[in-house]
PDB file of C-alpha atoms in Angstrom:
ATOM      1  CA  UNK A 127      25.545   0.913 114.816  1.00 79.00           C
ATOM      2  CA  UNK A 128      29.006   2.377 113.827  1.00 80.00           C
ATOM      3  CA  UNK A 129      27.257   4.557 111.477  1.00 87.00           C
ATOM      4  CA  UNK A 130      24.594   6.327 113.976  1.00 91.00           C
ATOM      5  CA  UNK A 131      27.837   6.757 116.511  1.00 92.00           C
ATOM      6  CA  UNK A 132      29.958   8.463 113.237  1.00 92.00           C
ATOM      7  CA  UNK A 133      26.714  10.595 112.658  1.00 92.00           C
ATOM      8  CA  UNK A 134      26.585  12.005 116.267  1.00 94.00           C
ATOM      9  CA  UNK A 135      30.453  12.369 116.410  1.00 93.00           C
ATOM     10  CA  UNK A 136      30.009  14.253 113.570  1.00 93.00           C
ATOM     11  CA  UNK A 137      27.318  16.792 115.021  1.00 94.00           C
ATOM     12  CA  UNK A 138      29.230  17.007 118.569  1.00 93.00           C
ATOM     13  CA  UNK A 139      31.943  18.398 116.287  1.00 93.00           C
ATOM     14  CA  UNK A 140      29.712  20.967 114.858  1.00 92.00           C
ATOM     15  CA  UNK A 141      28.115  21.368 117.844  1.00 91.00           C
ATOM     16  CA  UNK A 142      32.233  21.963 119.461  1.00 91.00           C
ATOM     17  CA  UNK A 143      31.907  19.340 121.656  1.00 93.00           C
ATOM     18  CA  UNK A 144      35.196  17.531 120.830  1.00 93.00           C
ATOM     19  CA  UNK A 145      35.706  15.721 123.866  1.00 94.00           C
ATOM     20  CA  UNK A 146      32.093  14.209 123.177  1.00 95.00           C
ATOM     21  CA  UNK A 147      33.478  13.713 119.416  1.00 94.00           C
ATOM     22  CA  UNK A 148      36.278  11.937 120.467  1.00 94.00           C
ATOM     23  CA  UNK A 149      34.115   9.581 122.850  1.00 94.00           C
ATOM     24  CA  UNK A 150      31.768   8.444 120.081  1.00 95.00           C
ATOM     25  CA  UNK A 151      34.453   8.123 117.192  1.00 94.00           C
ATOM     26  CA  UNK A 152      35.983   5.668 120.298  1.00 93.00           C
ATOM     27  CA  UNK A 153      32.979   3.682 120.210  1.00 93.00           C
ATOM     28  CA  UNK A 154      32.142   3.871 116.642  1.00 93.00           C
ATOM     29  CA  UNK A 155      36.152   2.268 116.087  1.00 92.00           C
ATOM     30  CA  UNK A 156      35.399  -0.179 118.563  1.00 90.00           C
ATOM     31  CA  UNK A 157      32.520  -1.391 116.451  1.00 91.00           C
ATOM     32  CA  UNK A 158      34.445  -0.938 112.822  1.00 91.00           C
ATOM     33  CA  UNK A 159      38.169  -0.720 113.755  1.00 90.00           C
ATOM     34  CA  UNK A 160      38.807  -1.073 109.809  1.00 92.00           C
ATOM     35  CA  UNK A 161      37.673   2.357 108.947  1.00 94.00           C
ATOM     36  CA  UNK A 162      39.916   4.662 107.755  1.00 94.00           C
ATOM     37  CA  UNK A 163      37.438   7.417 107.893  1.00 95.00           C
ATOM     38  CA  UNK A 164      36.552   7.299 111.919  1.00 95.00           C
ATOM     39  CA  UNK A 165      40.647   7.414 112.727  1.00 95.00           C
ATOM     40  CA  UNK A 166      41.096  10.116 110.673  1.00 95.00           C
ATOM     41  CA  UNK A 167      37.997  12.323 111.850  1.00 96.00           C
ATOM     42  CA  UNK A 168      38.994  11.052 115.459  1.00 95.00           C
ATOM     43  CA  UNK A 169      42.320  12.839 114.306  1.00 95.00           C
ATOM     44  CA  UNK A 170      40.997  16.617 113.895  1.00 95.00           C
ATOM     45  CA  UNK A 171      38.413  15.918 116.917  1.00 95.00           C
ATOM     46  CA  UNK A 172      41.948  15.379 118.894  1.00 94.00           C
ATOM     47  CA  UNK A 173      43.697  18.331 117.349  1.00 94.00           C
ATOM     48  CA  UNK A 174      41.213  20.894 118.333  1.00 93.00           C
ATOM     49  CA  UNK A 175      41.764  19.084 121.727  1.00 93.00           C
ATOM     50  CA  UNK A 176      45.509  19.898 121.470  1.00 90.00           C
ATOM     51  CA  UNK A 177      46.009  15.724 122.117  1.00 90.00           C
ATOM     52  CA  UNK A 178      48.888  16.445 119.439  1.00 90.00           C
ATOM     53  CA  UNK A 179      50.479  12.763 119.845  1.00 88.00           C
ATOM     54  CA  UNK A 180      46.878  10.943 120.054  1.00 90.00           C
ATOM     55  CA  UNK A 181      45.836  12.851 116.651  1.00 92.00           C
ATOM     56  CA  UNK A 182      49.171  11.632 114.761  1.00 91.00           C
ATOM     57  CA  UNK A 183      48.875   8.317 116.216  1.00 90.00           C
ATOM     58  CA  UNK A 184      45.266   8.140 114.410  1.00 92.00           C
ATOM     59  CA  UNK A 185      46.271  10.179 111.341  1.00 93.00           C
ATOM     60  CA  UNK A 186      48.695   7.214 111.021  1.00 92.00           C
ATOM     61  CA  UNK A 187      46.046   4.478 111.476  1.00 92.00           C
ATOM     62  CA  UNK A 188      44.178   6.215 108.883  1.00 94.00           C
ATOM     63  CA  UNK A 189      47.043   6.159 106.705  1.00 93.00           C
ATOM     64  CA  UNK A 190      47.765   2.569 106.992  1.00 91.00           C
ATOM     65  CA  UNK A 191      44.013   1.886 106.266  1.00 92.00           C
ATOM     66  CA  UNK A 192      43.659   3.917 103.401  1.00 94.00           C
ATOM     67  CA  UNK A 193      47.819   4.895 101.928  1.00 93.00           C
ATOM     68  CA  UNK A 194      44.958   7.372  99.710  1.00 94.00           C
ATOM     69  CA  UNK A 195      42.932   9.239 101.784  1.00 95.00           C
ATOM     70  CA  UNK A 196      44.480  12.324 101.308  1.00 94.00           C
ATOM     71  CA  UNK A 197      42.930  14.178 104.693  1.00 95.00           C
ATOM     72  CA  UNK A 198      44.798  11.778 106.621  1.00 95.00           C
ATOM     73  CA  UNK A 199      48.186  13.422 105.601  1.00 95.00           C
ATOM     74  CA  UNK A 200      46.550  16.666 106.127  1.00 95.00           C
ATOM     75  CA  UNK A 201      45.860  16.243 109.862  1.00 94.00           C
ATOM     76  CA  UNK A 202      48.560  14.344 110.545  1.00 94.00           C
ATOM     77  CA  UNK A 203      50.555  18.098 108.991  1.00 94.00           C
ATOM     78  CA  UNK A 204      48.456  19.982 110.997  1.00 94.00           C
ATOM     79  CA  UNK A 205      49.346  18.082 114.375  1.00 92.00           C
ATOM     80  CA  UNK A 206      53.124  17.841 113.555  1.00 92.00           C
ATOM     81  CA  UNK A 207      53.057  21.472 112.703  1.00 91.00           C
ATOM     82  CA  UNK A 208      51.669  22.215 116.455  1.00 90.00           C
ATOM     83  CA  UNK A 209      54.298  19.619 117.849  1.00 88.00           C
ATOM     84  CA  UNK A 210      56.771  21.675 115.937  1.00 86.00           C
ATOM     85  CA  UNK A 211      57.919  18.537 114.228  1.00 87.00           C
ATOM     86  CA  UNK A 212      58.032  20.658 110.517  1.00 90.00           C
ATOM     87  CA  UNK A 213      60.196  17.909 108.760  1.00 88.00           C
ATOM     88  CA  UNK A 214      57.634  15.103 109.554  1.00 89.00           C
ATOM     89  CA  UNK A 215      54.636  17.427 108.928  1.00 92.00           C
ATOM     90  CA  UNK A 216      56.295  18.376 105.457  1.00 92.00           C
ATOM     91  CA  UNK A 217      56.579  15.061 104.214  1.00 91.00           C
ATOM     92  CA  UNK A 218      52.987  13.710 105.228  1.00 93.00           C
ATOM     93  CA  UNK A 219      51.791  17.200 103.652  1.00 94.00           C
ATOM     94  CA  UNK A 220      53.283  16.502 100.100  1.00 93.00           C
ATOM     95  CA  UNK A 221      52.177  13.265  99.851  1.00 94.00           C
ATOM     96  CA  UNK A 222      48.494  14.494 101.109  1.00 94.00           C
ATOM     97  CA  UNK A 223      49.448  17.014  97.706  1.00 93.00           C
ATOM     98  CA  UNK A 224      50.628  14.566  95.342  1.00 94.00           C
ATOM     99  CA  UNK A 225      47.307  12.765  96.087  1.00 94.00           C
ATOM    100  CA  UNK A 226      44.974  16.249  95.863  1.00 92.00           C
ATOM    101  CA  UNK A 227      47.460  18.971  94.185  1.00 89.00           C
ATOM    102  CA  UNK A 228      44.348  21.264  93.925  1.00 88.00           C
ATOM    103  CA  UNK A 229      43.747  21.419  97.505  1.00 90.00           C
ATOM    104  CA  UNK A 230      45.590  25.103  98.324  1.00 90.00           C
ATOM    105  CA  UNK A 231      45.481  23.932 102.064  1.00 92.00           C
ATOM    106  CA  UNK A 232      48.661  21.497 101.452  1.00 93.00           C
ATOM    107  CA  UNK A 233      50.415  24.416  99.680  1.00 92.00           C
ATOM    108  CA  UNK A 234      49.769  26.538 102.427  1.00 92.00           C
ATOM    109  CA  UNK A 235      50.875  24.298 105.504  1.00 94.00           C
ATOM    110  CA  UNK A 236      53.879  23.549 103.247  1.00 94.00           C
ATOM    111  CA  UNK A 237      55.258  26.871 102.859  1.00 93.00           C
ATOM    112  CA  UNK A 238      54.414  27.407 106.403  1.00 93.00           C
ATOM    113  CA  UNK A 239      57.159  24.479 107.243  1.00 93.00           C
ATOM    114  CA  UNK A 240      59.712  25.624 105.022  1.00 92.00           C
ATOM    115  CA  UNK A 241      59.832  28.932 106.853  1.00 91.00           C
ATOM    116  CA  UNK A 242      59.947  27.208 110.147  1.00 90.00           C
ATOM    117  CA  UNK A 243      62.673  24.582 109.083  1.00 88.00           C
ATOM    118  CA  UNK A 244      64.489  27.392 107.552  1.00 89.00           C
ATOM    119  CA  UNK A 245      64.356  29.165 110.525  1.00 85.00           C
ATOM    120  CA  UNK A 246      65.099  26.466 113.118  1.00 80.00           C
ATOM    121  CA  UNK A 247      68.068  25.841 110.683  1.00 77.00           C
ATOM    122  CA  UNK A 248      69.757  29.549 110.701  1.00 76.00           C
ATOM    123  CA  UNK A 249      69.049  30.186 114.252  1.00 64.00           C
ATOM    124  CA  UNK A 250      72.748  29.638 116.689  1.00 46.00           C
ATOM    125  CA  UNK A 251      72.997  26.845 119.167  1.00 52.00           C
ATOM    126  CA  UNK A 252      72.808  28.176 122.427  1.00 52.00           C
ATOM    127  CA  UNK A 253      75.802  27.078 124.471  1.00 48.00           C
ATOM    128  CA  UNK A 254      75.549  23.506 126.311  1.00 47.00           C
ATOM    129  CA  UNK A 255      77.872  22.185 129.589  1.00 46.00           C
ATOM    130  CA  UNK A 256      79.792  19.474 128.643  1.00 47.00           C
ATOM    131  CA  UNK A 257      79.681  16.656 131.158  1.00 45.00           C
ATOM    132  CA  UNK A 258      80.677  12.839 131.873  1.00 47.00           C
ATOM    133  CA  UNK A 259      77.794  10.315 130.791  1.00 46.00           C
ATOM    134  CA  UNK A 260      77.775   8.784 134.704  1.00 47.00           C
ATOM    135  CA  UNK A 261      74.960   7.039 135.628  1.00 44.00           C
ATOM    136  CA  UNK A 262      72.186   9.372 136.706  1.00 45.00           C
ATOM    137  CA  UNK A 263      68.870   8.136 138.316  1.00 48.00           C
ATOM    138  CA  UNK A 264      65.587   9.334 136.531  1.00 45.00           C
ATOM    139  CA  UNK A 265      62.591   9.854 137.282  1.00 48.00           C
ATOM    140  CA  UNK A 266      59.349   8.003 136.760  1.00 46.00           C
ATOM    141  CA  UNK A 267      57.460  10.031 133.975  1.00 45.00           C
ATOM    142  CA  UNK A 268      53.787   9.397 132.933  1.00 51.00           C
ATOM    143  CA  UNK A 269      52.337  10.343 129.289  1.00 49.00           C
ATOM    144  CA  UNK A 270      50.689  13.419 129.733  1.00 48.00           C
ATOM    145  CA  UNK A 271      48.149  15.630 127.424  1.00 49.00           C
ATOM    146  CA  UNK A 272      46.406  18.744 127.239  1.00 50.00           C
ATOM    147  CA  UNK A 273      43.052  18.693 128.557  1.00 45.00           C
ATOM    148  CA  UNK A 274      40.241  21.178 127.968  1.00 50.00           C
ATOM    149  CA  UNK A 275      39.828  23.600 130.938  1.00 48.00           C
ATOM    150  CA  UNK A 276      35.871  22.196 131.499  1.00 48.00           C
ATOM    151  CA  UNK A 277      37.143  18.906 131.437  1.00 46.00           C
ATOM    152  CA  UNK A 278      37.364  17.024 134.995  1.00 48.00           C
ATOM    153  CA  UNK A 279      41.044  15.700 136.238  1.00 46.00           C
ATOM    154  CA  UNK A 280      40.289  11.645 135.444  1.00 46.00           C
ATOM    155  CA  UNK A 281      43.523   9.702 137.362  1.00 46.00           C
ATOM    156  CA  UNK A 282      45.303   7.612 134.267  1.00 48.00           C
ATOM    157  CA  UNK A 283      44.683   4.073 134.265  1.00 52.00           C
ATOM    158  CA  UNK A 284      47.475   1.732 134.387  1.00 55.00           C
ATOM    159  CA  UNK A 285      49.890   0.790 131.545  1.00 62.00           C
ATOM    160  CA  UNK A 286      48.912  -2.345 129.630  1.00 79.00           C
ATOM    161  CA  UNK A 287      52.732  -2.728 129.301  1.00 87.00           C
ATOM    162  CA  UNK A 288      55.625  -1.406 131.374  1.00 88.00           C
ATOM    163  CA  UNK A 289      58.322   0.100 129.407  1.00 88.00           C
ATOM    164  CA  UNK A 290      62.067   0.847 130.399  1.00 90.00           C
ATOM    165  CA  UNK A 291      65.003   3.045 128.942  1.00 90.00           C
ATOM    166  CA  UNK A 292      68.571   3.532 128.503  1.00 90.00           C
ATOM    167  CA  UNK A 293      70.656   6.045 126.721  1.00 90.00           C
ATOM    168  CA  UNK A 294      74.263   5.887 125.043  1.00 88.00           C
ATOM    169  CA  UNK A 295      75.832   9.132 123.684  1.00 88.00           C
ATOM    170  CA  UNK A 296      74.265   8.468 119.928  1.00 92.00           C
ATOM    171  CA  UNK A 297      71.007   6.672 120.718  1.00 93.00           C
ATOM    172  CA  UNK A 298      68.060   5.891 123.397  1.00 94.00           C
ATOM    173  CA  UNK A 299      66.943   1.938 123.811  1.00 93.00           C
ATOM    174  CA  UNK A 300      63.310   1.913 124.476  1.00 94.00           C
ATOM    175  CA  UNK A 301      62.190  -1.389 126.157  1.00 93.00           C
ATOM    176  CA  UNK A 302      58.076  -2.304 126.156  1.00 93.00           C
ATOM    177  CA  UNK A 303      57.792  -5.464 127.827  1.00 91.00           C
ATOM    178  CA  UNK A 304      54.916  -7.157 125.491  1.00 90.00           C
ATOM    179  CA  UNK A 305      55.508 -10.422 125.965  1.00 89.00           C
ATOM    180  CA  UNK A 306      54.692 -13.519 123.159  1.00 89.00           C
ATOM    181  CA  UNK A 307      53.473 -10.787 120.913  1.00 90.00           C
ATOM    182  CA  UNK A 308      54.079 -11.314 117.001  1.00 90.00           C
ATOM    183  CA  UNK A 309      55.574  -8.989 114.894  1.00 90.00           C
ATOM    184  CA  UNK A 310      52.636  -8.251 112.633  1.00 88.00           C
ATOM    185  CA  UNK A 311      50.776  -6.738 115.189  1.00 89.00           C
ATOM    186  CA  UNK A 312      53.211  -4.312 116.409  1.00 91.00           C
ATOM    187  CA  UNK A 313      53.300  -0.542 114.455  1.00 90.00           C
ATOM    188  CA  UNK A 314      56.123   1.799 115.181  1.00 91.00           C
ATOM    189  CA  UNK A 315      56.266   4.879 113.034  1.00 89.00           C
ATOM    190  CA  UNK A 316      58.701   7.666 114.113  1.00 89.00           C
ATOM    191  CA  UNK A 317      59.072  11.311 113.835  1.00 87.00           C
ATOM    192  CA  UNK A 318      61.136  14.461 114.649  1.00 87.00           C
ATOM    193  CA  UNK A 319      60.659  14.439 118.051  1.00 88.00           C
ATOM    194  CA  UNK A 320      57.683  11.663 118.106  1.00 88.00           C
ATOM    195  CA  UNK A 321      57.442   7.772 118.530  1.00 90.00           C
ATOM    196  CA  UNK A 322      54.376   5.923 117.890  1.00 89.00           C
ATOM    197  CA  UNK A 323      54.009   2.442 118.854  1.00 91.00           C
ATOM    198  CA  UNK A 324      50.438   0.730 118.319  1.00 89.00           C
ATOM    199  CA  UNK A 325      49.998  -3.117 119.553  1.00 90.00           C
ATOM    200  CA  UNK A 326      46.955  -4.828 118.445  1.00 87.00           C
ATOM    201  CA  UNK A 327      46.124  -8.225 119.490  1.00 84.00           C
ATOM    202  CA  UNK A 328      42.805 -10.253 118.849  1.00 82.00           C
ATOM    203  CA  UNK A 329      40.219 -10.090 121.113  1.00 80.00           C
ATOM    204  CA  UNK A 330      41.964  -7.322 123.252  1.00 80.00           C
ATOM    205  CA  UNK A 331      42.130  -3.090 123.484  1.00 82.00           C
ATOM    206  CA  UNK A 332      45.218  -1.973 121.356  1.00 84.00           C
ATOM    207  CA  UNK A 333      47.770  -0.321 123.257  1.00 88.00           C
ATOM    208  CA  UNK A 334      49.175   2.502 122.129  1.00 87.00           C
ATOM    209  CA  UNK A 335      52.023   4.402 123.225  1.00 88.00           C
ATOM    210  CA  UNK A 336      52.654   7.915 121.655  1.00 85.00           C
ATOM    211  CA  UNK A 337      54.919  10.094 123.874  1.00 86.00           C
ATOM    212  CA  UNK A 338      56.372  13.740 122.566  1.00 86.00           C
ATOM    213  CA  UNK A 339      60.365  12.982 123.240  1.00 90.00           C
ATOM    214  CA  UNK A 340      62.982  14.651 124.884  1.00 89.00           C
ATOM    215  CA  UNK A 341      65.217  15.760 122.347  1.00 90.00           C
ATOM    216  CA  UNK A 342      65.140  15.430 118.586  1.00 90.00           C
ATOM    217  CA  UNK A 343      65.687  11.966 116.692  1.00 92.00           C
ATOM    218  CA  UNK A 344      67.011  10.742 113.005  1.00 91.00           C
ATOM    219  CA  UNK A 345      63.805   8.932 111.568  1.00 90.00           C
ATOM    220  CA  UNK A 346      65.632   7.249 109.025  1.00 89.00           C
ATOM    221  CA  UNK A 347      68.215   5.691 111.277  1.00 93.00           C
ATOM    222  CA  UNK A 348      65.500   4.489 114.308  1.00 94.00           C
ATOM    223  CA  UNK A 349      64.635   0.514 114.469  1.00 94.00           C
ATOM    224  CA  UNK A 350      63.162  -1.780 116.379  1.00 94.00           C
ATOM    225  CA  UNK A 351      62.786  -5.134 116.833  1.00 93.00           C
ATOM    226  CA  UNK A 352      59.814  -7.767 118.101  1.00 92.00           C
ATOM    227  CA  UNK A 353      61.541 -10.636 120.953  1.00 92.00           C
ATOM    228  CA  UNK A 354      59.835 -13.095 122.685  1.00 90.00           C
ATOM    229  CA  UNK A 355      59.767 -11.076 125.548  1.00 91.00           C
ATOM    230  CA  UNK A 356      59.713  -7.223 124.379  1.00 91.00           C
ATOM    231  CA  UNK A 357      59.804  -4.804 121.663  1.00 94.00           C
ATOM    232  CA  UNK A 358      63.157  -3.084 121.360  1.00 94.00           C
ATOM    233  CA  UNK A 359      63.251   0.489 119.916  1.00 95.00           C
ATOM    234  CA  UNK A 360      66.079   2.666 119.304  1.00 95.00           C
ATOM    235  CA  UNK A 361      66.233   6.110 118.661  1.00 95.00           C
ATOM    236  CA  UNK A 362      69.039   7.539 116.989  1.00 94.00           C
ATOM    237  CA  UNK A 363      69.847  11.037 118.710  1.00 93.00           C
ATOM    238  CA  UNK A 364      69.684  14.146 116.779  1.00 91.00           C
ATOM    239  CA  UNK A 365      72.407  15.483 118.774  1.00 89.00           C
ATOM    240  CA  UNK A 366      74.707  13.836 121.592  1.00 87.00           C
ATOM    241  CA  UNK A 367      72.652  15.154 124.505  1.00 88.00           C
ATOM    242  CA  UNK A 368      72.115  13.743 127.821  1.00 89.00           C
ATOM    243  CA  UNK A 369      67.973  13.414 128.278  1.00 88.00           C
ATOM    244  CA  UNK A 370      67.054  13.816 131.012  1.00 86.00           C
ATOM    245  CA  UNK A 371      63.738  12.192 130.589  1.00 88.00           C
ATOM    246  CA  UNK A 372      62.197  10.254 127.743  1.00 90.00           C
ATOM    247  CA  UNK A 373      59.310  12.139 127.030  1.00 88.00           C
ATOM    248  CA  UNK A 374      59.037  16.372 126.548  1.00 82.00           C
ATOM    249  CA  UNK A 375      58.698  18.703 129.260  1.00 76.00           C
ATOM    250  CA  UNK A 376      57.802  22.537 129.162  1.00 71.00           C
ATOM    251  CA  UNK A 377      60.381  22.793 132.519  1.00 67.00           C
ATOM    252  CA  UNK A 378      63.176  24.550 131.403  1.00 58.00           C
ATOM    253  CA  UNK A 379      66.441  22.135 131.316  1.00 57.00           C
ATOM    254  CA  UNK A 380      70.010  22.567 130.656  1.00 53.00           C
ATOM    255  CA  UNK A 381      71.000  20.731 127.668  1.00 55.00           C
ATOM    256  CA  UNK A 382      74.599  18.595 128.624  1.00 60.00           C
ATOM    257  CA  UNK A 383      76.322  17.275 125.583  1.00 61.00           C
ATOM    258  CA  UNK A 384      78.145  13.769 125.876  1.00 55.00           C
ATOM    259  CA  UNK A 385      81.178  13.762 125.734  1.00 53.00           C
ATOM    260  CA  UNK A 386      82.329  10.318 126.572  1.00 45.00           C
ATOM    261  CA  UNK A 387      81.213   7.246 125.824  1.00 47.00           C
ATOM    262  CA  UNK A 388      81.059   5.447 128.709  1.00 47.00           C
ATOM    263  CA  UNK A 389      77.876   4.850 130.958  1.00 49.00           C
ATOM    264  CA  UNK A 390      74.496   3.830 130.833  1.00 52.00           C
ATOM    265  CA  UNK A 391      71.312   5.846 132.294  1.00 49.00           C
ATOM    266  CA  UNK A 392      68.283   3.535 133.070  1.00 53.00           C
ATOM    267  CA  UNK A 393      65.048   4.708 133.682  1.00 53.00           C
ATOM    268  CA  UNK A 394      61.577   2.107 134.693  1.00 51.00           C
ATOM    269  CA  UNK A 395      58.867   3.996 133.541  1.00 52.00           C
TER     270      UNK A 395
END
């Protein structure tokens, strides 16, 4: 039973066994995917894993179950914080305080990402290379995530859907290639330098697709749209950089600002 599987999850945790924790709130979701409760417990099991993107991608779940449950927002903060995503994080943690204003942890986290945004926000941009927006090839990137030392190297399985993108100066055109998939079932939630995109269909494993981006994005201005044939998101740029990539990477890079227009960079992924 779902609740037996929670109860164990919940020990393992105790116990620090999150990668055990994780395993069983997995099973215990797979027998009640409607609780709120198991996403967002699966959520801190997955922070203290440092799986930053899988932990907002269930805070989120969580959210949408239950717009209420107030530790959702919390540990969604906490793993937007350690993604260094302090806008997002902000705004999940004063709605997490508007629902429990006695709770001194929301005031806390709060403060802490007014001090970082302030200090992202006086700091001088370094200076970038200007250069032509010719078409570049890229190269194949995979998710990745953290794993805990202990934990053995497990080769990732395949992609339930391939996904594609292109760039323009302002914005990057993510292509997943879900075909005959309605628009109900598809959730894409967006963040400072985060997409989420969670497709559920009956009677088959969601897919989920949470990478860390690149470069920064403008959450309001980001859309997407369901085809026939493919979801289409696109991510309005921050800034009018060149990425090199879609998703993050610790490898240092030289940022090259846009400067014209023209050209397309494709990427299959």
């Amino acid at each position: 039973m779902a609740s037996d599987l929670e109860k164990k999850a919940k020990e393992a945790f105790i116990d620090d066994h999150f990668g055990l924790a994780v395993d069983l709130y997995t099973q215990a979701i797979g027998l009640n995917p409607s609780n709120a409760e198991l996403f967002a417990d699966r959520a801190q099991a997955n922070i203290k894993l440092n799986n930053l993107t899988e932990a907002v991608a269930d805070a989120n779940r969580a959210i949408e179950l239950d717009p209420n449950m107030a530790k959702a927002y919390l540990r969604k903060g906490i793993a937007c914080i350690k993604l260094e995503e302090y806008c997002t994080a902000k705004a999940a943690l004063e709605i997490g305080a508007s629902i429990t204003p006695a709770d001194f942890r929301f005031i806390k986290l709060i403060k802490e990402c007014d001090d970082c945004i302030a200090e992202e926000t006086s700091q001088v941009p370094q200076p970038v290379s200007e250069v032509p927006t010719d078409t570049v090839p890229m190269r194949d990137v995979q998710p990745q995530k953290d794993l805990p030392s202990q934990a053995p190297i497990v080769a990732p399985s395949k992609p339930k859907y391939r996904h594609e993108f292109y760039q323009k100066p302002e914005e990057v055109v993510v292509t997943i290639f879900a075909k005959g998939i309605p628009a109900s079932s598809v959730l894409v939630d967006y963040g400072e330098q985060i997409l989420s995109v969670r497709i559920s269909v009956p009677g088959a494993d969601a897919y989920h697709f949470q990478p860390r981006l690149f470069g920064k994005i403008v959450p309001s201005k980001c859309k997407f749209e369901v085809l026939s044939t493919k979801v289409e998101i696109r991510l309005a740029k921050a800034e009018p950089i060149h990425w090199t990539l879609l998703e993050y990477s610790k490898e240092p890079t030289v940022v090259q600002r846009v400067n014209v227009s023209t050209g397309i960079v494709l990427c299959n992924c």
